[in-house]
Amino acid sequence: MLLHSVHSSRAYIGSVRVATGLAACAERAAERAMNSAKALVFERNGDPAEVLQLKEQQLPEVGEQEAKIQILAAPINPSDINTVQGKYPLQPALPGVPGHEGVGTVVQIGSKVTGLSVGDHVVPLASALGTWRSAGVFKAADWHRIPKNLPVNAAATLTINPPTALCMLESFVDLQPGDSVVQNGATSAVGQHVIQLARAKALKTVNVIRDRPDWDATVSRLQAMGADLVTTEQKLKADLGG
């Protein structure tokens, strides 16, 4: 029995050493893999289909106030397309990487970084950071930690449209529960956020959209979000009883 226990202990210790060695190898391999990243790069402004190129880029060393971030997801916003076209006010230095929005996970931080830790999920606070890449080294202060249980798709679209909708509801008029908000473009991303935030604030929404073949389905979708009235510019006066 004792001999069997000794052999079992040796086998266990050997297994631990093997597992530890494999984990160390995997960690080193991951670090090597994260020394480079793929990115969509444009060297001149123009049609994205013509000027964007998928390239492998070497990542710089992480500075003391920087963080290496693996991008988990990045959406395609109209502002991203406009950036590539050269029509957006905020432009990266060329050659540049488009992408104003996204979500990533922190894989390495600099020695003086506070507020972020390895493994954190983060979203960009600054614009034009270039999120259309698999990973990058950024100023740590330009990223904000978010809950890990937030779905990736929701997190990737968190920093442009939802704050815009919230700003519209809070920064211009002191709206009170029961007040009504009239908006056009209600099927846009911002418009849909306005509907949902207004419902949460006990505000009513009048949503003006263009007529379309799938009118009934569109109205049902907006009403499911909390829209009180969905109408067109032509029908607005009649629908309001005027």
Tab-separated table of C-alpha atoms in Angstrom:
chain	number	residue	atom	x	y	z
A	1	MET	CA	0.000	0.000	0.000
A	2	LEU	CA	2.817	2.419	0.954
A	3	LEU	CA	4.773	1.556	-2.203
A	4	HIS	CA	1.674	2.135	-4.286
A	5	SER	CA	1.155	5.527	-2.622
A	6	VAL	CA	4.766	6.525	-3.315
A	7	HIS	CA	4.413	5.570	-6.967
A	8	SER	CA	1.083	7.437	-7.173
A	9	SER	CA	2.622	10.553	-5.610
A	10	ARG	CA	5.548	10.463	-8.033
A	11	ALA	CA	3.138	10.063	-10.940
A	12	TYR	CA	1.042	12.954	-9.662
A	13	ILE	CA	4.093	15.213	-9.211
A	14	GLY	CA	5.297	14.237	-12.674
A	15	SER	CA	1.879	15.076	-14.122
A	16	VAL	CA	1.899	18.447	-12.365
A	17	ARG	CA	5.361	19.201	-13.736
A	18	VAL	CA	4.282	18.215	-17.249
A	19	ALA	CA	1.102	20.311	-16.970
A	20	THR	CA	3.060	23.259	-15.610
A	21	GLY	CA	5.601	22.946	-18.391
A	22	LEU	CA	2.870	22.768	-21.024
A	23	ALA	CA	1.152	25.811	-19.533
A	24	ALA	CA	4.438	27.739	-19.571
A	25	CYS	CA	5.044	26.762	-23.184
A	26	ALA	CA	1.521	27.793	-24.101
A	27	GLU	CA	1.980	31.129	-22.346
A	28	ARG	CA	5.258	31.780	-24.161
A	29	ALA	CA	3.650	30.794	-27.455
A	30	ALA	CA	0.770	33.180	-26.772
A	31	GLU	CA	3.219	35.971	-25.988
A	32	ARG	CA	5.095	35.295	-29.219
A	33	ALA	CA	1.836	35.215	-31.162
A	34	MET	CA	0.832	38.559	-29.642
A	35	ASN	CA	4.041	40.206	-30.835
A	36	SER	CA	2.296	40.722	-34.148
A	37	ALA	CA	-1.274	41.372	-35.217
A	38	LYS	CA	-3.367	41.538	-38.354
A	39	ALA	CA	-4.916	44.858	-39.259
A	40	LEU	CA	-6.939	46.429	-42.045
A	41	VAL	CA	-4.699	49.250	-43.221
A	42	PHE	CA	-5.290	52.119	-45.652
A	43	GLU	CA	-2.431	54.177	-47.047
A	44	ARG	CA	-4.665	56.662	-48.838
A	45	ASN	CA	-8.281	57.746	-48.571
A	46	GLY	CA	-10.818	56.268	-50.926
A	47	ASP	CA	-13.383	53.521	-51.406
A	48	PRO	CA	-12.811	50.997	-48.582
A	49	ALA	CA	-13.104	48.098	-51.025
A	50	GLU	CA	-10.214	49.554	-52.994
A	51	VAL	CA	-7.845	51.007	-50.385
A	52	LEU	CA	-8.089	48.637	-47.400
A	53	GLN	CA	-5.435	45.920	-47.174
A	54	LEU	CA	-5.092	43.146	-44.611
A	55	LYS	CA	-1.558	43.319	-43.253
A	56	GLU	CA	0.541	41.713	-40.532
A	57	GLN	CA	2.014	44.313	-38.192
A	58	GLN	CA	4.707	43.976	-35.545
A	59	LEU	CA	3.510	45.245	-32.180
A	60	PRO	CA	5.788	47.622	-30.264
A	61	GLU	CA	6.936	46.990	-26.717
A	62	VAL	CA	4.396	47.966	-24.099
A	63	GLY	CA	5.352	51.273	-22.482
A	64	GLU	CA	4.915	51.997	-18.804
A	65	GLN	CA	1.595	53.814	-19.410
A	66	GLU	CA	0.368	51.505	-22.177
A	67	ALA	CA	-1.601	48.300	-22.542
A	68	LYS	CA	-1.569	45.526	-25.105
A	69	ILE	CA	-5.158	44.741	-26.012
A	70	GLN	CA	-6.551	41.871	-28.029
A	71	ILE	CA	-9.571	43.082	-29.995
A	72	LEU	CA	-12.519	40.726	-29.554
A	73	ALA	CA	-14.945	42.518	-31.866
A	74	ALA	CA	-15.216	45.788	-33.765
A	75	PRO	CA	-18.307	46.982	-35.660
A	76	ILE	CA	-18.582	48.786	-38.971
A	77	ASN	CA	-20.045	52.240	-38.374
A	78	PRO	CA	-20.809	54.840	-41.044
A	79	SER	CA	-18.135	56.966	-39.345
A	80	ASP	CA	-15.601	54.189	-40.004
A	81	ILE	CA	-16.442	54.182	-43.701
A	82	ASN	CA	-16.273	57.978	-43.772
A	83	THR	CA	-12.875	57.823	-42.065
A	84	VAL	CA	-11.479	55.614	-44.807
A	85	GLN	CA	-13.034	57.857	-47.433
A	86	GLY	CA	-11.437	60.916	-45.834
A	87	LYS	CA	-14.799	62.533	-45.068
A	88	TYR	CA	-14.751	62.206	-41.287
A	89	PRO	CA	-13.254	65.020	-39.153
A	90	LEU	CA	-11.129	62.617	-37.075
A	91	GLN	CA	-8.463	60.987	-39.203
A	92	PRO	CA	-5.586	58.686	-38.217
A	93	ALA	CA	-2.129	59.372	-39.561
A	94	LEU	CA	-1.598	57.423	-42.783
A	95	PRO	CA	-0.957	54.617	-43.186
A	96	GLY	CA	-3.710	54.079	-40.652
A	97	VAL	CA	-6.190	51.582	-39.264
A	98	PRO	CA	-9.896	52.471	-39.158
A	99	GLY	CA	-12.289	51.634	-36.343
A	100	HIS	CA	-13.630	54.015	-33.693
A	101	GLU	CA	-15.416	51.420	-31.598
A	102	GLY	CA	-14.947	47.875	-30.307
A	103	VAL	CA	-14.231	45.706	-27.301
A	104	GLY	CA	-11.025	43.989	-26.283
A	105	THR	CA	-9.310	42.085	-23.514
A	106	VAL	CA	-6.157	43.291	-21.790
A	107	VAL	CA	-3.238	40.902	-22.285
A	108	GLN	CA	-0.388	43.039	-20.915
A	109	ILE	CA	-0.028	46.313	-19.035
A	110	GLY	CA	2.827	48.723	-18.436
A	111	SER	CA	4.537	49.108	-15.080
A	112	LYS	CA	2.724	52.360	-14.219
A	113	VAL	CA	-0.752	51.452	-15.416
A	114	THR	CA	-3.477	51.675	-12.794
A	115	GLY	CA	-7.155	50.898	-13.214
A	116	LEU	CA	-6.634	48.075	-15.719
A	117	SER	CA	-5.561	44.485	-15.140
A	118	VAL	CA	-4.677	41.593	-17.421
A	119	GLY	CA	-7.887	39.828	-18.413
A	120	ASP	CA	-10.110	42.903	-18.161
A	121	HIS	CA	-12.631	43.556	-20.916
A	122	VAL	CA	-12.305	47.135	-22.142
A	123	VAL	CA	-13.864	49.587	-24.593
A	124	PRO	CA	-12.225	52.664	-26.155
A	125	LEU	CA	-12.821	56.097	-24.661
A	126	ALA	CA	-10.963	57.965	-27.407
A	127	SER	CA	-11.882	58.091	-31.088
A	128	ALA	CA	-9.853	56.903	-34.061
A	129	LEU	CA	-7.826	54.341	-32.100
A	130	GLY	CA	-7.998	51.919	-35.001
A	131	THR	CA	-9.950	48.913	-33.729
A	132	TRP	CA	-10.054	47.053	-37.040
A	133	ARG	CA	-7.138	44.879	-35.967
A	134	SER	CA	-6.623	41.684	-34.001
A	135	ALA	CA	-4.497	43.389	-31.319
A	136	GLY	CA	-2.627	46.588	-30.593
A	137	VAL	CA	-0.635	48.585	-28.059
A	138	PHE	CA	-2.517	51.646	-26.847
A	139	LYS	CA	-2.451	54.305	-24.147
A	140	ALA	CA	-4.086	52.602	-21.189
A	141	ALA	CA	-5.954	55.796	-20.307
A	142	ASP	CA	-7.825	55.571	-23.621
A	143	TRP	CA	-9.629	52.389	-22.550
A	144	HIS	CA	-12.316	51.765	-19.942
A	145	ARG	CA	-12.983	48.529	-18.078
A	146	ILE	CA	-16.456	47.005	-18.449
A	147	PRO	CA	-18.173	43.978	-16.863
A	148	LYS	CA	-17.065	40.708	-18.431
A	149	ASN	CA	-20.627	39.398	-18.522
A	150	LEU	CA	-21.656	42.089	-21.005
A	151	PRO	CA	-22.204	40.344	-24.375
A	152	VAL	CA	-19.370	40.995	-26.797
A	153	ASN	CA	-21.630	42.307	-29.574
A	154	ALA	CA	-23.283	44.772	-27.190
A	155	ALA	CA	-19.948	45.856	-25.716
A	156	ALA	CA	-18.451	46.414	-29.179
A	157	THR	CA	-21.167	48.967	-29.982
A	158	LEU	CA	-21.276	50.631	-26.566
A	159	THR	CA	-19.350	53.868	-26.954
A	160	ILE	CA	-20.964	55.774	-29.849
A	161	ASN	CA	-24.712	55.313	-30.277
A	162	PRO	CA	-25.903	54.646	-26.692
A	163	PRO	CA	-24.098	57.710	-25.229
A	164	THR	CA	-25.397	59.834	-28.114
A	165	ALA	CA	-28.965	58.758	-27.361
A	166	LEU	CA	-28.498	59.376	-23.644
A	167	CYS	CA	-27.023	62.818	-24.322
A	168	MET	CA	-30.041	63.718	-26.446
A	169	LEU	CA	-32.382	62.796	-23.610
A	170	GLU	CA	-30.452	64.402	-20.758
A	171	SER	CA	-28.356	67.328	-21.981
A	172	PHE	CA	-30.805	69.687	-23.681
A	173	VAL	CA	-34.189	69.633	-21.939
A	174	ASP	CA	-35.048	68.664	-18.372
A	175	LEU	CA	-37.409	65.854	-19.316
A	176	GLN	CA	-39.750	64.431	-16.698
A	177	PRO	CA	-41.626	61.100	-16.627
A	178	GLY	CA	-44.628	61.341	-18.908
A	179	ASP	CA	-43.024	63.884	-21.273
A	180	SER	CA	-42.930	63.116	-24.987
A	181	VAL	CA	-39.924	63.049	-27.293
A	182	VAL	CA	-40.274	63.388	-31.067
A	183	GLN	CA	-37.489	62.004	-33.229
A	184	ASN	CA	-36.938	61.210	-36.877
A	185	GLY	CA	-34.634	58.466	-38.125
A	186	ALA	CA	-36.076	56.198	-35.457
A	187	THR	CA	-34.888	53.011	-37.170
A	188	SER	CA	-31.253	54.112	-36.888
A	189	ALA	CA	-29.059	52.726	-34.142
A	190	VAL	CA	-29.281	55.985	-32.189
A	191	GLY	CA	-33.039	56.136	-32.711
A	192	GLN	CA	-33.538	52.634	-31.362
A	193	HIS	CA	-31.467	53.480	-28.296
A	194	VAL	CA	-33.557	56.615	-27.760
A	195	ILE	CA	-36.701	54.476	-27.753
A	196	GLN	CA	-35.342	52.018	-25.200
A	197	LEU	CA	-33.800	54.643	-22.919
A	198	ALA	CA	-36.940	56.763	-23.074
A	199	ARG	CA	-39.050	53.800	-22.042
A	200	ALA	CA	-36.715	53.152	-19.106
A	201	LYS	CA	-37.132	56.810	-18.113
A	202	ALA	CA	-40.951	56.653	-18.441
A	203	LEU	CA	-40.864	59.017	-21.437
A	204	LYS	CA	-43.112	58.666	-24.464
A	205	THR	CA	-41.682	58.631	-27.968
A	206	VAL	CA	-43.122	59.782	-31.278
A	207	ASN	CA	-40.993	58.165	-33.954
A	208	VAL	CA	-40.984	59.511	-37.495
A	209	ILE	CA	-39.638	57.178	-40.185
A	210	ARG	CA	-39.885	56.844	-43.959
A	211	ASP	CA	-42.625	54.730	-45.500
A	212	ARG	CA	-41.378	51.313	-46.600
A	213	PRO	CA	-42.630	47.976	-47.962
A	214	ASP	CA	-42.153	46.206	-44.601
A	215	TRP	CA	-44.005	48.906	-42.671
A	216	ASP	CA	-45.962	46.609	-40.357
A	217	ALA	CA	-42.895	44.563	-39.397
A	218	THR	CA	-40.868	47.722	-38.766
A	219	VAL	CA	-43.592	49.242	-36.586
A	220	SER	CA	-43.912	46.014	-34.602
A	221	ARG	CA	-40.152	45.881	-34.031
A	222	LEU	CA	-39.992	49.476	-32.769
A	223	GLN	CA	-43.059	49.002	-30.597
A	224	ALA	CA	-41.473	45.937	-29.043
A	225	MET	CA	-38.587	48.189	-28.008
A	226	GLY	CA	-41.004	50.620	-26.377
A	227	ALA	CA	-42.058	53.036	-29.138
A	228	ASP	CA	-45.399	54.714	-28.401
A	229	LEU	CA	-46.152	56.057	-31.870
A	230	VAL	CA	-44.491	55.215	-35.175
A	231	THR	CA	-45.519	57.376	-38.095
A	232	THR	CA	-44.317	59.135	-41.228
A	233	GLU	CA	-43.814	62.842	-41.825
A	234	GLN	CA	-46.917	62.832	-44.020
A	235	LYS	CA	-49.085	61.098	-41.401
A	236	LEU	CA	-47.686	62.826	-38.321
A	237	LYS	CA	-50.301	65.557	-37.953
A	238	ALA	CA	-53.213	63.159	-38.446
A	239	ASP	CA	-51.763	60.563	-36.077
A	240	LEU	CA	-51.376	63.236	-33.395
A	241	GLY	CA	-55.011	64.196	-33.850
A	242	GLY	CA	-54.283	67.535	-35.470
